[in-house]
Short mmCIF file of C-alpha atoms in Angstrom, two decimals:
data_model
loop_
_atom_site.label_atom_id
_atom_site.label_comp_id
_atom_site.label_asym_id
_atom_site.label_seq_id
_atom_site.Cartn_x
_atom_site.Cartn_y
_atom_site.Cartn_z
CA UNK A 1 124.65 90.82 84.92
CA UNK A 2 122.16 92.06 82.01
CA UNK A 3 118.40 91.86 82.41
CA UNK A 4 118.77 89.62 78.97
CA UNK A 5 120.78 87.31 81.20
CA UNK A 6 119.34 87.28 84.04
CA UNK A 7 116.83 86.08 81.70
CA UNK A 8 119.09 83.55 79.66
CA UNK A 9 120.12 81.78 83.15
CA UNK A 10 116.53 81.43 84.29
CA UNK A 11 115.10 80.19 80.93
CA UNK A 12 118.31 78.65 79.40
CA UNK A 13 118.25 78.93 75.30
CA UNK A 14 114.50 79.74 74.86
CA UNK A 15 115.22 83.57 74.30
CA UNK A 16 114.69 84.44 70.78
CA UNK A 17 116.13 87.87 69.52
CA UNK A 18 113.75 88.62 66.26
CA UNK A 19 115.08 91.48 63.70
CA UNK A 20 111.31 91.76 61.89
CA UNK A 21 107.93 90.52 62.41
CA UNK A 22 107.96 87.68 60.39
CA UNK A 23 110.74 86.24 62.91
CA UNK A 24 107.50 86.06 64.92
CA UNK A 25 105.73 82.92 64.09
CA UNK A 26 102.08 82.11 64.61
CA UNK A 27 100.70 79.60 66.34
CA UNK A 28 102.62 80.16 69.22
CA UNK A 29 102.28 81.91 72.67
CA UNK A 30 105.14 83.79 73.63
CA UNK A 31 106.55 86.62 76.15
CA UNK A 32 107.48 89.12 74.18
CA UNK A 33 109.89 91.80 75.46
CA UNK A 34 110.50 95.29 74.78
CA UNK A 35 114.07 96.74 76.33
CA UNK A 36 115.49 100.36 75.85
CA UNK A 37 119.28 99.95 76.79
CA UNK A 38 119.11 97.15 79.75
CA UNK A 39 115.50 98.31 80.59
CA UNK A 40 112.04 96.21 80.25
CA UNK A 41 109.76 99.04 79.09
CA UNK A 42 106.80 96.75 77.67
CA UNK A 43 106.47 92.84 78.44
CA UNK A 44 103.40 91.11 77.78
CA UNK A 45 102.24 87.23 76.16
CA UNK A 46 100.50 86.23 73.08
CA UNK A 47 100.44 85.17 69.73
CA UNK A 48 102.24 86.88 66.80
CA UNK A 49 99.41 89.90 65.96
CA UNK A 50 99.97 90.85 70.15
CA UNK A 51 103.65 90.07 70.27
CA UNK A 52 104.56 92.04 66.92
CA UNK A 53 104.09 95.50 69.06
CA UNK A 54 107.73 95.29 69.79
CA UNK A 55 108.06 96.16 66.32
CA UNK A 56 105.95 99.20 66.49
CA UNK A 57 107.79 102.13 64.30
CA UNK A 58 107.28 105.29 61.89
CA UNK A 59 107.21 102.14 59.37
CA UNK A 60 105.04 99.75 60.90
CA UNK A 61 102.47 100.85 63.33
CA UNK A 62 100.72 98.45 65.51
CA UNK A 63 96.76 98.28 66.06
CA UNK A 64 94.54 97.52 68.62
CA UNK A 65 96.93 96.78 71.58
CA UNK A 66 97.31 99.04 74.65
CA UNK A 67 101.05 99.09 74.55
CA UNK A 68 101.64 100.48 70.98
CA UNK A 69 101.19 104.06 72.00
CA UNK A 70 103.75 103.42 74.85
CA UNK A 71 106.38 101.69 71.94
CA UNK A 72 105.83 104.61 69.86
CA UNK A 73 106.52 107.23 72.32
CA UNK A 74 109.64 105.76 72.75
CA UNK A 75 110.63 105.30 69.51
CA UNK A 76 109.86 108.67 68.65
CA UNK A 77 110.62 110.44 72.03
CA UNK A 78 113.00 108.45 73.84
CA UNK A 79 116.92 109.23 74.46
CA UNK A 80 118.46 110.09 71.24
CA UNK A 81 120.78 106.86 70.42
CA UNK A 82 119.19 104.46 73.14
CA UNK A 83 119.22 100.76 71.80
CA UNK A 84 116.13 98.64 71.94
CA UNK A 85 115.87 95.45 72.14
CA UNK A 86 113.23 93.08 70.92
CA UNK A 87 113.26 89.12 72.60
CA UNK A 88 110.47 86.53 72.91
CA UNK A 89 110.49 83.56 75.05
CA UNK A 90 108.51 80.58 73.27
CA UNK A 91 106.15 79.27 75.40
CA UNK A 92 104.43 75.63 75.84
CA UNK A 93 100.58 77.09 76.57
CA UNK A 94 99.37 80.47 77.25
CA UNK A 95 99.23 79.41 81.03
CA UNK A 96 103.06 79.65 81.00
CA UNK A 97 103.28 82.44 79.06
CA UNK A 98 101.09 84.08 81.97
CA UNK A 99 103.51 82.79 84.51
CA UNK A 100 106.68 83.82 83.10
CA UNK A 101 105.35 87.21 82.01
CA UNK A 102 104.01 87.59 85.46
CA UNK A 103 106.96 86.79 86.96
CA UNK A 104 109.22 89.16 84.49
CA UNK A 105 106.95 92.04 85.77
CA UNK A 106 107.13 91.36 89.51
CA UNK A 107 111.13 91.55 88.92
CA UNK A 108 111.99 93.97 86.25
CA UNK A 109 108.75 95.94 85.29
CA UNK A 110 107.56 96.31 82.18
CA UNK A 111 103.75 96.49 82.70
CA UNK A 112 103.86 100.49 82.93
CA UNK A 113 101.88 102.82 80.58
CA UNK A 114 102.90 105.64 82.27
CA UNK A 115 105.07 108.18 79.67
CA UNK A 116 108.53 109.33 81.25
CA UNK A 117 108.29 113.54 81.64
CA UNK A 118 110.95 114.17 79.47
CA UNK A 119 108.75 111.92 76.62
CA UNK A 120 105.79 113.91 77.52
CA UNK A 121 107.30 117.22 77.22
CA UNK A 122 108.60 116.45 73.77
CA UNK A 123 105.46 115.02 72.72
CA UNK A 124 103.44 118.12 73.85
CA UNK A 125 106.00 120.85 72.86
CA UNK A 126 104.80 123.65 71.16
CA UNK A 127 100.94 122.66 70.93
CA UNK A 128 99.27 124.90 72.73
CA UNK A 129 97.68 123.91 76.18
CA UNK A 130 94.40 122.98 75.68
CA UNK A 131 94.12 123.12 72.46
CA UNK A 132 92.08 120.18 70.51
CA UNK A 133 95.62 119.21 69.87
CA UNK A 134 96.37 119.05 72.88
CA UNK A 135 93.41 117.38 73.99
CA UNK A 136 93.03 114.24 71.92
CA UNK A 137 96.77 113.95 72.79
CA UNK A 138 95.96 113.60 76.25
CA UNK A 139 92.59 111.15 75.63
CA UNK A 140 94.84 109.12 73.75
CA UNK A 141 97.44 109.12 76.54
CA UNK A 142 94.61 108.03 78.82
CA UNK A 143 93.09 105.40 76.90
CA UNK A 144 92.23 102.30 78.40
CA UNK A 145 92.61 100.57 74.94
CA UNK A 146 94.75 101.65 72.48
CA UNK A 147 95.46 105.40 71.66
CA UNK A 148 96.60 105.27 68.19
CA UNK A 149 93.69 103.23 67.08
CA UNK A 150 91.22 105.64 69.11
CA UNK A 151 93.43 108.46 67.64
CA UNK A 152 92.69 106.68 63.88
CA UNK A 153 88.89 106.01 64.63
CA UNK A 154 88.35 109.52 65.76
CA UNK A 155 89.81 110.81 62.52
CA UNK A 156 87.64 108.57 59.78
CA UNK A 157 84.31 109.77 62.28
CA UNK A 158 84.87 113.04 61.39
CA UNK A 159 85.86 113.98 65.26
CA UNK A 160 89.04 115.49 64.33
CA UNK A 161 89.12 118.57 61.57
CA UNK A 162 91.91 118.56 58.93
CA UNK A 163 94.33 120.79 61.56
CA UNK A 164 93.81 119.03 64.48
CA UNK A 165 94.61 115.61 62.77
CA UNK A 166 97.57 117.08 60.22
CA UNK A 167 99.57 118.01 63.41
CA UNK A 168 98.53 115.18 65.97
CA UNK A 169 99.48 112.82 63.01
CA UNK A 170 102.90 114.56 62.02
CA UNK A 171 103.60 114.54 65.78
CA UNK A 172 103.33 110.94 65.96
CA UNK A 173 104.22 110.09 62.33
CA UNK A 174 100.84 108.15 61.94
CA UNK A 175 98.64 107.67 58.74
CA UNK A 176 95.30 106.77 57.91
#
């Protein structure tokens, strides 16, 4: 049986399957749900601006929320043809969006920002170790907010210099 259902049985036709963001409406708390092939990568609750980071893409880049980085990593890094799919569970309060994305993590996962090796190496390939390159690359991996936004911030303060930014941002198709 599929993590989706799995996930159907346990909450029986409350599992939405959005195409864009405006399938996301606001007002509402929901789990939102992140899977590459059958896999829970992100999971988390909220309203529409938090739950829209399933959507994250070279199009559409999502700010100020931790997992965003970890979307577009995959997006742009992961296993050439994987399928992702994007769900959200409507929820009464926020309380029971807590529960249920509680529970989802405690069973599938989801709650990781660690970056899969083979995601990392692609990411890092052929910027030099150590280089500022390679260093706001890895401040932005270690963020404890949200790395593209840091990444974004760090470039309108004048931190990063025209080369450092120019290949940090075609690496991770990102613009001002």
């Amino acid at each position: 049986m599929s993590f989706i259902e799995i996930l159907d049985k346990k909450y029986p036709e409350r599992i939405k399957h959005p195409t864009q963001t405006t399938d996301i409406l606001p007002g509402i708390f929901y789990v939102y749900i992140l899977t590459i092939g059958d896999r829970p990568v992100v999971v988390g609750h909220g309203r529409k601006n938090r739950a829209k980071v399933i959507f994250d893409s070279v199009e559409f880049t999502t700010s100020g929320h931790i997992k965003a980085f970890t979307v577009r990593l995959h997006s742009l890094f992961g296993e050439e043809g994987a399928i992702f799919g994007r769900h959200l569970i409507p929820c009464e309060s926020k309380d029971e969006a807590k529960q249920i994305e509680a529970g989802i993590h405690r069973e599938f996962g989801g709650n990781s920002l660690a970056t899969p090796p083979r995601i990392r190496d692609q990411l890092f390939h052929d910027i030099a170790e150590r280089s500022p390159a390679w260093m706001v690359l890895r401040m932005a991996l270690a963020s404890s907010f949200d790395g593209i936004t840091d990444l974004k911030k760090w470039r309108r303060e004048g931190i990063l210099d025209d080369g450092t930014w120019s290949l940090v941002a075609d690496r991770l198709k990102l613009k001002l």
